[in-house]
Tab-separated table of C-alpha atoms in Angstrom:
chain	number	residue	atom	x	y	z
A	1	UNK	CA	0.000	0.000	0.000
A	2	UNK	CA	1.369	3.453	-0.949
A	3	UNK	CA	0.398	6.323	1.390
A	4	UNK	CA	1.326	9.812	0.101
A	5	UNK	CA	1.317	12.772	2.522
A	6	UNK	CA	2.174	16.466	2.190
A	7	UNK	CA	3.265	18.437	5.254
A	8	UNK	CA	4.580	22.004	5.195
A	9	UNK	CA	5.253	21.826	1.468
A	10	UNK	CA	7.203	18.553	1.762
A	11	UNK	CA	5.851	15.475	0.011
A	12	UNK	CA	6.381	12.143	1.719
A	13	UNK	CA	5.582	8.700	0.377
A	14	UNK	CA	5.181	5.814	2.799
A	15	UNK	CA	5.243	2.286	1.351
A	16	UNK	CA	3.673	-0.343	3.608
A	17	UNK	CA	4.515	-3.973	2.779
A	18	UNK	CA	2.719	-7.028	4.130
A	19	UNK	CA	5.067	-10.005	4.282
A	20	UNK	CA	3.620	-13.400	3.484
A	21	UNK	CA	3.921	-16.269	5.933
A	22	UNK	CA	6.794	-18.682	5.379
A	23	UNK	CA	5.129	-21.915	6.537
A	24	UNK	CA	1.863	-22.896	4.915
A	25	UNK	CA	-0.146	-26.059	5.525
A	26	UNK	CA	-2.210	-25.931	2.344
A	27	UNK	CA	-5.178	-28.298	1.978
A	28	UNK	CA	-5.564	-30.120	-1.336
A	29	UNK	CA	-9.038	-30.283	-2.822
A	30	UNK	CA	-8.910	-30.605	-6.572
A	31	UNK	CA	-10.870	-32.115	-9.400
A	32	UNK	CA	-9.229	-35.035	-11.198
A	33	UNK	CA	-10.633	-34.023	-14.568
A	34	UNK	CA	-9.437	-32.153	-17.623
A	35	UNK	CA	-11.271	-29.079	-16.287
A	36	UNK	CA	-13.958	-28.113	-13.788
A	37	UNK	CA	-16.722	-28.171	-16.393
A	38	UNK	CA	-16.320	-31.848	-17.317
A	39	UNK	CA	-16.509	-32.753	-13.637
A	40	UNK	CA	-19.622	-30.628	-13.132
A	41	UNK	CA	-21.493	-32.711	-15.732
A	42	UNK	CA	-21.293	-35.835	-13.560
A	43	UNK	CA	-20.526	-34.314	-10.141
A	44	UNK	CA	-18.718	-37.575	-9.385
A	45	UNK	CA	-17.116	-37.119	-5.980
A	46	UNK	CA	-14.940	-40.189	-6.497
A	47	UNK	CA	-12.987	-38.083	-9.017
A	48	UNK	CA	-11.642	-35.717	-6.409
A	49	UNK	CA	-8.170	-35.467	-4.921
A	50	UNK	CA	-7.687	-34.308	-1.372
A	51	UNK	CA	-4.791	-34.102	1.016
A	52	UNK	CA	-2.224	-31.626	2.258
A	53	UNK	CA	0.743	-29.600	1.058
A	54	UNK	CA	3.261	-28.488	3.643
A	55	UNK	CA	5.189	-25.556	2.192
A	56	UNK	CA	8.187	-24.024	3.879
A	57	UNK	CA	9.332	-20.876	2.083
A	58	UNK	CA	12.571	-19.006	2.758
A	59	UNK	CA	13.986	-22.240	4.178
A	60	UNK	CA	17.305	-21.676	6.002
A	61	UNK	CA	16.789	-17.941	5.352
A	62	UNK	CA	18.065	-18.284	1.767
A	63	UNK	CA	14.791	-18.191	-0.187
A	64	UNK	CA	14.974	-21.965	-0.514
A	65	UNK	CA	11.632	-23.771	-0.576
A	66	UNK	CA	10.647	-27.194	0.717
A	67	UNK	CA	7.334	-28.761	-0.269
A	68	UNK	CA	5.810	-32.024	0.944
A	69	UNK	CA	2.689	-33.474	-0.636
A	70	UNK	CA	0.332	-36.062	0.805
A	71	UNK	CA	-2.629	-36.780	-1.451
A	72	UNK	CA	-5.311	-39.438	-1.646
A	73	UNK	CA	-8.581	-39.824	-3.509
A	74	UNK	CA	-8.740	-40.402	-7.258
A	75	UNK	CA	-4.945	-40.239	-7.525
A	76	UNK	CA	-2.800	-41.143	-4.547
A	77	UNK	CA	0.437	-39.184	-4.594
A	78	UNK	CA	3.344	-38.692	-2.233
A	79	UNK	CA	6.021	-36.209	-3.223
A	80	UNK	CA	8.871	-34.113	-1.912
A	81	UNK	CA	10.348	-31.093	-3.681
A	82	UNK	CA	13.284	-28.897	-2.773
A	83	UNK	CA	14.054	-25.647	-4.577
A	84	UNK	CA	17.351	-23.772	-4.301
A	85	UNK	CA	17.109	-20.462	-6.189
A	86	UNK	CA	20.805	-19.560	-5.900
A	87	UNK	CA	23.739	-21.950	-6.200
A	88	UNK	CA	26.400	-19.319	-6.903
A	89	UNK	CA	27.424	-15.843	-5.794
A	90	UNK	CA	25.995	-14.233	-8.926
A	91	UNK	CA	22.593	-15.655	-7.930
A	92	UNK	CA	21.758	-16.701	-11.473
A	93	UNK	CA	22.026	-20.501	-11.164
A	94	UNK	CA	19.376	-22.555	-9.349
A	95	UNK	CA	18.341	-26.153	-8.758
A	96	UNK	CA	15.077	-27.965	-8.079
A	97	UNK	CA	14.746	-31.654	-7.158
A	98	UNK	CA	11.467	-33.597	-7.064
A	99	UNK	CA	10.610	-37.204	-6.183
A	100	UNK	CA	7.036	-38.480	-6.653
A	101	UNK	CA	5.034	-41.682	-6.406
A	102	UNK	CA	1.524	-42.054	-7.870
A	103	UNK	CA	-1.078	-44.769	-8.106
A	104	UNK	CA	-4.517	-44.847	-9.754
A	105	UNK	CA	-7.355	-47.337	-9.714
A	106	UNK	CA	-8.947	-45.653	-12.730
A	107	UNK	CA	-7.152	-44.213	-15.751
A	108	UNK	CA	-7.886	-43.092	-19.303
A	109	UNK	CA	-6.679	-45.546	-21.939
A	110	UNK	CA	-8.067	-43.954	-25.120
A	111	UNK	CA	-10.740	-41.756	-26.702
A	112	UNK	CA	-13.846	-42.420	-28.782
A	113	UNK	CA	-15.802	-39.591	-30.452
A	114	UNK	CA	-13.417	-37.250	-28.634
A	115	UNK	CA	-14.600	-38.545	-25.246
A	116	UNK	CA	-12.261	-40.309	-22.857
A	117	UNK	CA	-12.438	-44.070	-22.257
A	118	UNK	CA	-11.894	-45.111	-18.639
A	119	UNK	CA	-10.682	-48.361	-17.141
A	120	UNK	CA	-11.373	-49.033	-13.457
A	121	UNK	CA	-9.549	-51.697	-11.475
A	122	UNK	CA	-11.351	-52.536	-8.246
A	123	UNK	CA	-8.881	-55.083	-6.864
A	124	UNK	CA	-5.534	-53.374	-7.414
A	125	UNK	CA	-4.108	-50.144	-8.869
A	126	UNK	CA	-4.580	-49.836	-12.612
A	127	UNK	CA	-1.318	-47.890	-12.858
A	128	UNK	CA	1.688	-47.261	-10.625
A	129	UNK	CA	4.199	-44.515	-11.373
A	130	UNK	CA	7.465	-43.293	-9.916
A	131	UNK	CA	9.408	-40.259	-11.095
A	132	UNK	CA	12.420	-38.227	-10.054
A	133	UNK	CA	13.545	-34.997	-11.672
A	134	UNK	CA	16.372	-32.483	-11.509
A	135	UNK	CA	15.903	-29.025	-13.017
A	136	UNK	CA	18.790	-26.577	-13.360
A	137	UNK	CA	17.810	-22.963	-13.967
A	138	UNK	CA	19.976	-20.141	-15.285
A	139	UNK	CA	18.984	-16.479	-15.487
A	140	UNK	CA	20.316	-14.445	-18.412
A	141	UNK	CA	19.834	-10.986	-16.994
A	142	UNK	CA	16.538	-9.927	-15.457
A	143	UNK	CA	13.998	-11.182	-18.009
A	144	UNK	CA	15.512	-14.299	-19.623
A	145	UNK	CA	15.822	-17.775	-18.095
A	146	UNK	CA	16.939	-21.220	-19.234
A	147	UNK	CA	15.928	-24.565	-17.739
A	148	UNK	CA	17.685	-27.903	-18.236
A	149	UNK	CA	15.729	-30.892	-16.936
A	150	UNK	CA	16.674	-34.542	-16.490
A	151	UNK	CA	13.860	-36.878	-15.467
A	152	UNK	CA	13.449	-40.585	-14.775
A	153	UNK	CA	10.035	-42.227	-15.060
A	154	UNK	CA	8.891	-45.747	-14.304
A	155	UNK	CA	5.295	-46.874	-14.822
A	156	UNK	CA	3.338	-50.115	-14.955
A	157	UNK	CA	-0.273	-51.118	-15.672
A	158	UNK	CA	-2.167	-54.307	-14.896
A	159	UNK	CA	-2.641	-57.060	-17.468
A	160	UNK	CA	-6.286	-56.269	-18.229
A	161	UNK	CA	-5.463	-52.698	-19.164
A	162	UNK	CA	-2.527	-53.872	-21.271
A	163	UNK	CA	-4.958	-55.981	-23.328
A	164	UNK	CA	-7.467	-53.117	-23.689
A	165	UNK	CA	-4.856	-50.661	-24.946
A	166	UNK	CA	-2.071	-52.392	-26.828
A	167	UNK	CA	-0.248	-49.126	-27.591
A	168	UNK	CA	-0.391	-47.656	-24.080
A	169	UNK	CA	3.324	-48.385	-23.560
A	170	UNK	CA	5.969	-49.133	-26.216
A	171	UNK	CA	6.020	-52.640	-27.724
A	172	UNK	CA	2.629	-53.555	-26.206
A	173	UNK	CA	4.291	-54.092	-22.848
A	174	UNK	CA	2.713	-53.629	-19.416
A	175	UNK	CA	5.531	-51.438	-18.108
A	176	UNK	CA	8.056	-48.850	-19.200
A	177	UNK	CA	10.936	-46.939	-17.713
A	178	UNK	CA	12.938	-44.203	-19.347
A	179	UNK	CA	14.947	-41.037	-18.955
A	180	UNK	CA	13.929	-37.772	-20.574
A	181	UNK	CA	15.944	-34.634	-21.235
A	182	UNK	CA	14.595	-31.180	-22.007
A	183	UNK	CA	15.807	-27.631	-22.495
A	184	UNK	CA	13.487	-24.630	-22.203
A	185	UNK	CA	14.155	-20.940	-22.810
A	186	UNK	CA	11.848	-18.296	-21.399
A	187	UNK	CA	11.582	-14.522	-21.776
A	188	UNK	CA	9.078	-12.870	-19.471
A	189	UNK	CA	8.207	-9.162	-19.649
A	190	UNK	CA	4.683	-9.388	-18.198
A	191	UNK	CA	3.620	-6.893	-15.554
A	192	UNK	CA	1.824	-9.559	-13.470
A	193	UNK	CA	2.323	-13.277	-14.093
A	194	UNK	CA	-1.043	-14.501	-12.791
A	195	UNK	CA	-3.141	-12.030	-14.819
A	196	UNK	CA	-1.024	-9.834	-17.112
A	197	UNK	CA	-2.372	-6.662	-18.711
A	198	UNK	CA	0.824	-5.309	-20.278
A	199	UNK	CA	4.023	-6.813	-21.633
A	200	UNK	CA	4.811	-10.074	-23.394
A	201	UNK	CA	5.905	-13.656	-22.763
A	202	UNK	CA	7.777	-16.205	-24.885
A	203	UNK	CA	9.047	-19.704	-24.248
A	204	UNK	CA	10.375	-22.585	-26.344
A	205	UNK	CA	11.223	-26.132	-25.295
A	206	UNK	CA	12.757	-29.198	-26.899
A	207	UNK	CA	11.979	-32.483	-25.132
A	208	UNK	CA	13.380	-35.960	-25.796
A	209	UNK	CA	11.591	-38.931	-24.231
A	210	UNK	CA	13.837	-41.983	-24.117
A	211	UNK	CA	17.607	-41.628	-24.261
A	212	UNK	CA	18.393	-45.170	-25.451
A	213	UNK	CA	19.679	-46.253	-22.042
A	214	UNK	CA	16.913	-48.663	-20.946
A	215	UNK	CA	14.730	-51.365	-22.465
A	216	UNK	CA	11.182	-50.665	-23.655
A	217	UNK	CA	11.673	-46.902	-23.840
A	218	UNK	CA	9.584	-44.515	-25.935
A	219	UNK	CA	11.532	-42.749	-28.660
A	220	UNK	CA	9.777	-39.413	-29.073
A	221	UNK	CA	11.043	-35.893	-29.748
A	222	UNK	CA	8.831	-32.849	-29.118
A	223	UNK	CA	9.237	-29.160	-29.866
A	224	UNK	CA	6.910	-26.936	-27.835
A	225	UNK	CA	6.493	-23.200	-27.587
A	226	UNK	CA	4.222	-20.281	-26.771
A	227	UNK	CA	4.131	-16.521	-27.263
A	228	UNK	CA	1.710	-13.969	-25.850
A	229	UNK	CA	1.392	-10.200	-25.994
A	230	UNK	CA	-0.607	-7.839	-23.775
A	231	UNK	CA	-1.548	-4.229	-24.581
A	232	UNK	CA	-3.255	-1.377	-22.799
A	233	UNK	CA	-5.230	0.140	-25.680
A	234	UNK	CA	-6.677	3.122	-23.857
A	235	UNK	CA	-8.236	3.930	-20.512
A	236	UNK	CA	-9.834	0.705	-19.154
A	237	UNK	CA	-9.370	-1.209	-22.436
A	238	UNK	CA	-6.851	-4.056	-22.808
A	239	UNK	CA	-6.013	-6.648	-25.454
A	240	UNK	CA	-4.407	-10.063	-24.919
A	241	UNK	CA	-3.301	-12.390	-27.740
A	242	UNK	CA	-1.331	-15.604	-27.697
A	243	UNK	CA	-0.319	-18.719	-29.589
A	244	UNK	CA	1.083	-22.023	-28.400
A	245	UNK	CA	1.791	-25.366	-29.951
A	246	UNK	CA	3.552	-28.712	-29.907
A	247	UNK	CA	5.174	-30.559	-32.791
A	248	UNK	CA	5.992	-34.262	-32.594
A	249	UNK	CA	8.822	-35.364	-34.857
A	250	UNK	CA	7.734	-39.010	-34.644
A	251	UNK	CA	4.326	-40.251	-35.792
A	252	UNK	CA	4.191	-43.204	-33.423
A	253	UNK	CA	3.744	-42.030	-29.848
A	254	UNK	CA	2.644	-44.437	-27.102
A	255	UNK	CA	-0.628	-43.286	-25.573
A	256	UNK	CA	1.117	-42.788	-22.221
A	257	UNK	CA	3.211	-39.895	-23.558
A	258	UNK	CA	0.985	-38.323	-26.244
A	259	UNK	CA	-1.481	-35.530	-25.508
A	260	UNK	CA	-3.423	-33.214	-27.795
A	261	UNK	CA	-5.900	-30.446	-26.970
A	262	UNK	CA	-8.569	-30.543	-24.284
A	263	UNK	CA	-6.422	-30.888	-21.190
A	264	UNK	CA	-6.502	-28.185	-18.518
A	265	UNK	CA	-5.769	-24.772	-20.069
A	266	UNK	CA	-4.709	-26.176	-23.447
A	267	UNK	CA	-8.084	-26.191	-25.157
A	268	UNK	CA	-10.208	-24.241	-27.595
A	269	UNK	CA	-12.711	-22.466	-25.381
A	270	UNK	CA	-16.188	-23.786	-26.082
A	271	UNK	CA	-14.794	-27.328	-26.516
A	272	UNK	CA	-14.265	-27.944	-22.795
A	273	UNK	CA	-16.230	-31.208	-22.938
A	274	UNK	CA	-13.982	-32.735	-25.616
A	275	UNK	CA	-10.502	-34.226	-25.829
A	276	UNK	CA	-8.732	-34.162	-29.199
A	277	UNK	CA	-5.809	-36.581	-29.129
A	278	UNK	CA	-2.964	-36.087	-31.559
A	279	UNK	CA	0.763	-35.975	-32.083
A	280	UNK	CA	1.001	-32.250	-32.921
A	281	UNK	CA	-1.264	-29.280	-32.286
A	282	UNK	CA	-1.569	-25.499	-32.415
A	283	UNK	CA	-3.741	-23.072	-30.454
A	284	UNK	CA	-4.455	-19.342	-30.753
A	285	UNK	CA	-6.371	-17.140	-28.314
A	286	UNK	CA	-7.445	-13.502	-28.146
A	287	UNK	CA	-9.312	-11.508	-25.502
A	288	UNK	CA	-10.476	-7.900	-25.590
A	289	UNK	CA	-10.891	-6.743	-21.980
A	290	UNK	CA	-12.751	-3.880	-20.358
A	291	UNK	CA	-11.971	-2.940	-16.773
A	292	UNK	CA	-15.320	-2.974	-14.965
A	293	UNK	CA	-13.770	-2.391	-11.562
A	294	UNK	CA	-10.180	-1.234	-11.249
A	295	UNK	CA	-7.955	-2.976	-8.685
A	296	UNK	CA	-9.263	-2.139	-5.229
A	297	UNK	CA	-8.126	-2.943	-1.698
A	298	UNK	CA	-10.646	-4.254	0.822
A	299	UNK	CA	-9.679	-4.387	4.505
A	300	UNK	CA	-11.830	-6.607	6.706
A	301	UNK	CA	-12.318	-5.984	10.404
A	302	UNK	CA	-13.012	-9.683	10.967
A	303	UNK	CA	-9.301	-10.586	11.109
A	304	UNK	CA	-6.746	-8.896	13.304
A	305	UNK	CA	-3.813	-10.375	11.413
A	306	UNK	CA	-2.950	-8.050	8.518
A	307	UNK	CA	-1.771	-11.046	6.475
A	308	UNK	CA	-5.410	-12.130	6.126
A	309	UNK	CA	-7.566	-9.036	6.476
A	310	UNK	CA	-6.441	-7.359	3.233
A	311	UNK	CA	-7.899	-8.379	-0.126
A	312	UNK	CA	-7.043	-7.010	-3.552
A	313	UNK	CA	-9.586	-7.552	-6.328
A	314	UNK	CA	-10.645	-6.394	-9.794
A	315	UNK	CA	-13.229	-7.311	-12.459
A	316	UNK	CA	-12.766	-7.425	-16.241
A	317	UNK	CA	-15.387	-7.990	-18.937
A	318	UNK	CA	-13.964	-9.576	-22.087
A	319	UNK	CA	-14.799	-10.712	-25.598
A	320	UNK	CA	-12.946	-13.894	-26.565
A	321	UNK	CA	-12.026	-15.757	-29.737
A	322	UNK	CA	-10.059	-19.015	-30.077
A	323	UNK	CA	-8.848	-21.264	-32.889
A	324	UNK	CA	-6.990	-24.569	-32.795
A	325	UNK	CA	-5.898	-27.550	-34.867
A	326	UNK	CA	-4.792	-31.071	-33.901
A	327	UNK	CA	-2.810	-33.260	-36.301
A	328	UNK	CA	-3.610	-36.912	-35.553
A	329	UNK	CA	-2.409	-39.847	-37.631
A	330	UNK	CA	-3.210	-42.587	-35.095
A	331	UNK	CA	-6.705	-42.122	-33.653
A	332	UNK	CA	-8.502	-39.788	-36.105
A	333	UNK	CA	-10.861	-42.470	-37.482
A	334	UNK	CA	-12.486	-42.682	-34.052
A	335	UNK	CA	-12.226	-38.987	-33.166
A	336	UNK	CA	-13.757	-36.632	-35.779
A	337	UNK	CA	-12.573	-33.336	-34.247
A	338	UNK	CA	-8.954	-34.054	-35.183
A	339	UNK	CA	-7.432	-32.841	-38.463
A	340	UNK	CA	-9.812	-29.894	-38.853
A	341	UNK	CA	-9.819	-26.252	-37.823
A	342	UNK	CA	-11.687	-25.648	-34.566
A	343	UNK	CA	-12.838	-22.203	-33.479
A	344	UNK	CA	-15.107	-20.453	-30.992
A	345	UNK	CA	-16.138	-17.048	-29.709
A	346	UNK	CA	-17.870	-15.703	-26.631
A	347	UNK	CA	-17.940	-13.288	-23.719
A	348	UNK	CA	-16.589	-13.576	-20.202
A	349	UNK	CA	-16.182	-12.012	-16.796
A	350	UNK	CA	-12.853	-12.338	-14.965
A	351	UNK	CA	-12.409	-11.894	-11.222
A	352	UNK	CA	-8.815	-11.315	-10.091
A	353	UNK	CA	-7.835	-11.363	-6.426
A	354	UNK	CA	-4.956	-11.374	-3.937
A	355	UNK	CA	-2.540	-14.337	-3.862
A	356	UNK	CA	-2.726	-14.771	-7.638
A	357	UNK	CA	-6.310	-16.052	-7.713
A	358	UNK	CA	-8.254	-15.863	-10.991
A	359	UNK	CA	-11.873	-16.890	-11.522
A	360	UNK	CA	-13.323	-16.807	-15.055
A	361	UNK	CA	-16.976	-17.064	-16.085
A	362	UNK	CA	-17.422	-17.532	-19.842
A	363	UNK	CA	-20.269	-18.092	-22.280
A	364	UNK	CA	-19.054	-19.345	-25.648
A	365	UNK	CA	-20.244	-20.800	-28.955
A	366	UNK	CA	-18.044	-23.303	-30.802
A	367	UNK	CA	-17.729	-24.376	-34.434
A	368	UNK	CA	-20.364	-27.078	-33.948
A	369	UNK	CA	-22.908	-24.468	-32.891
A	370	UNK	CA	-22.834	-25.712	-29.314
A	371	UNK	CA	-23.365	-23.068	-26.639
A	372	UNK	CA	-22.257	-23.316	-23.051
A	373	UNK	CA	-21.388	-21.572	-19.812
A	374	UNK	CA	-17.964	-22.472	-18.427
A	375	UNK	CA	-15.955	-21.742	-15.288
A	376	UNK	CA	-12.144	-21.719	-15.142
A	377	UNK	CA	-9.566	-20.875	-12.497
A	378	UNK	CA	-6.552	-19.577	-14.436
A	379	UNK	CA	-5.940	-16.711	-16.825
A	380	UNK	CA	-6.524	-17.733	-20.466
A	381	UNK	CA	-3.124	-16.326	-21.518
């Protein structure tokens, strides 16, 4: 909060900062679906994850972060992550290490008519997974960063699922284990990461799954990237545009490692109820925003602690337009939305709040003429 005062012809500016807590026990309550809207159709409470994060920020007083995760429900997961932002005196080299174990009784093994096919194992887990990852980060100045990641994955499915989906893992096997290596470059000039209004963002990544070191590895190379630009057009008017995509250099991709559009925030708005599998895809989005309520600060008298009694919020009305394309050479005979241009348009209302919270309400019409009201919890770009 900035408090300007003028006394006896002298201007003074007082800047009041509220420091966040360092230790956070954060409850987990999330939907195990591609997005909230697909879950809302069935309201199936068995497809919920719940548990607890224990976050320790500024660990050892060096901005290091320790995170523990204990999750049960649809996906059981246990994980530990340690982040060291600075390994050297220049403070431009960092390291993050993560170890995770997952198990599922129900998983998706394919799609039909762009709807997911589920397999449920009542006696034992349908899939077990273990992964460990090291990520080295390097900052090139203030706005540019590079990330080099080495990951090991091991996964297995039961015999029934292996018969249902012969291409789930390489060579029709019931298990796989492999290393992957990726490099990602990022340039970030956005004013606010959670909900930018000005600036631009760019990133590009090359990812190799399977390094030829283990048996039954996938052999897949991906190139991924995104670019977005944000303008303030005039008072209260803003424009956001962005493109992102993934190109697979190999046609054959085991179902375990391939993913098209329709997952989380990588979808054509208006097609939230569909999944379009494929080996390569592209997506473009645009939003024209009008500031209904400029960022305000609300102070509640219900909490004495100033870490909780202050709330920042704003509202934006927007007009949206999306277009996307999925290139699929493996499953397109069963999924008609692949290999054609998809598009949609609509209107929306965005609520932006303290602690990087975004809530979007959108009404859109897609290429098929289908209309719908959708809710999302991240910025579209």
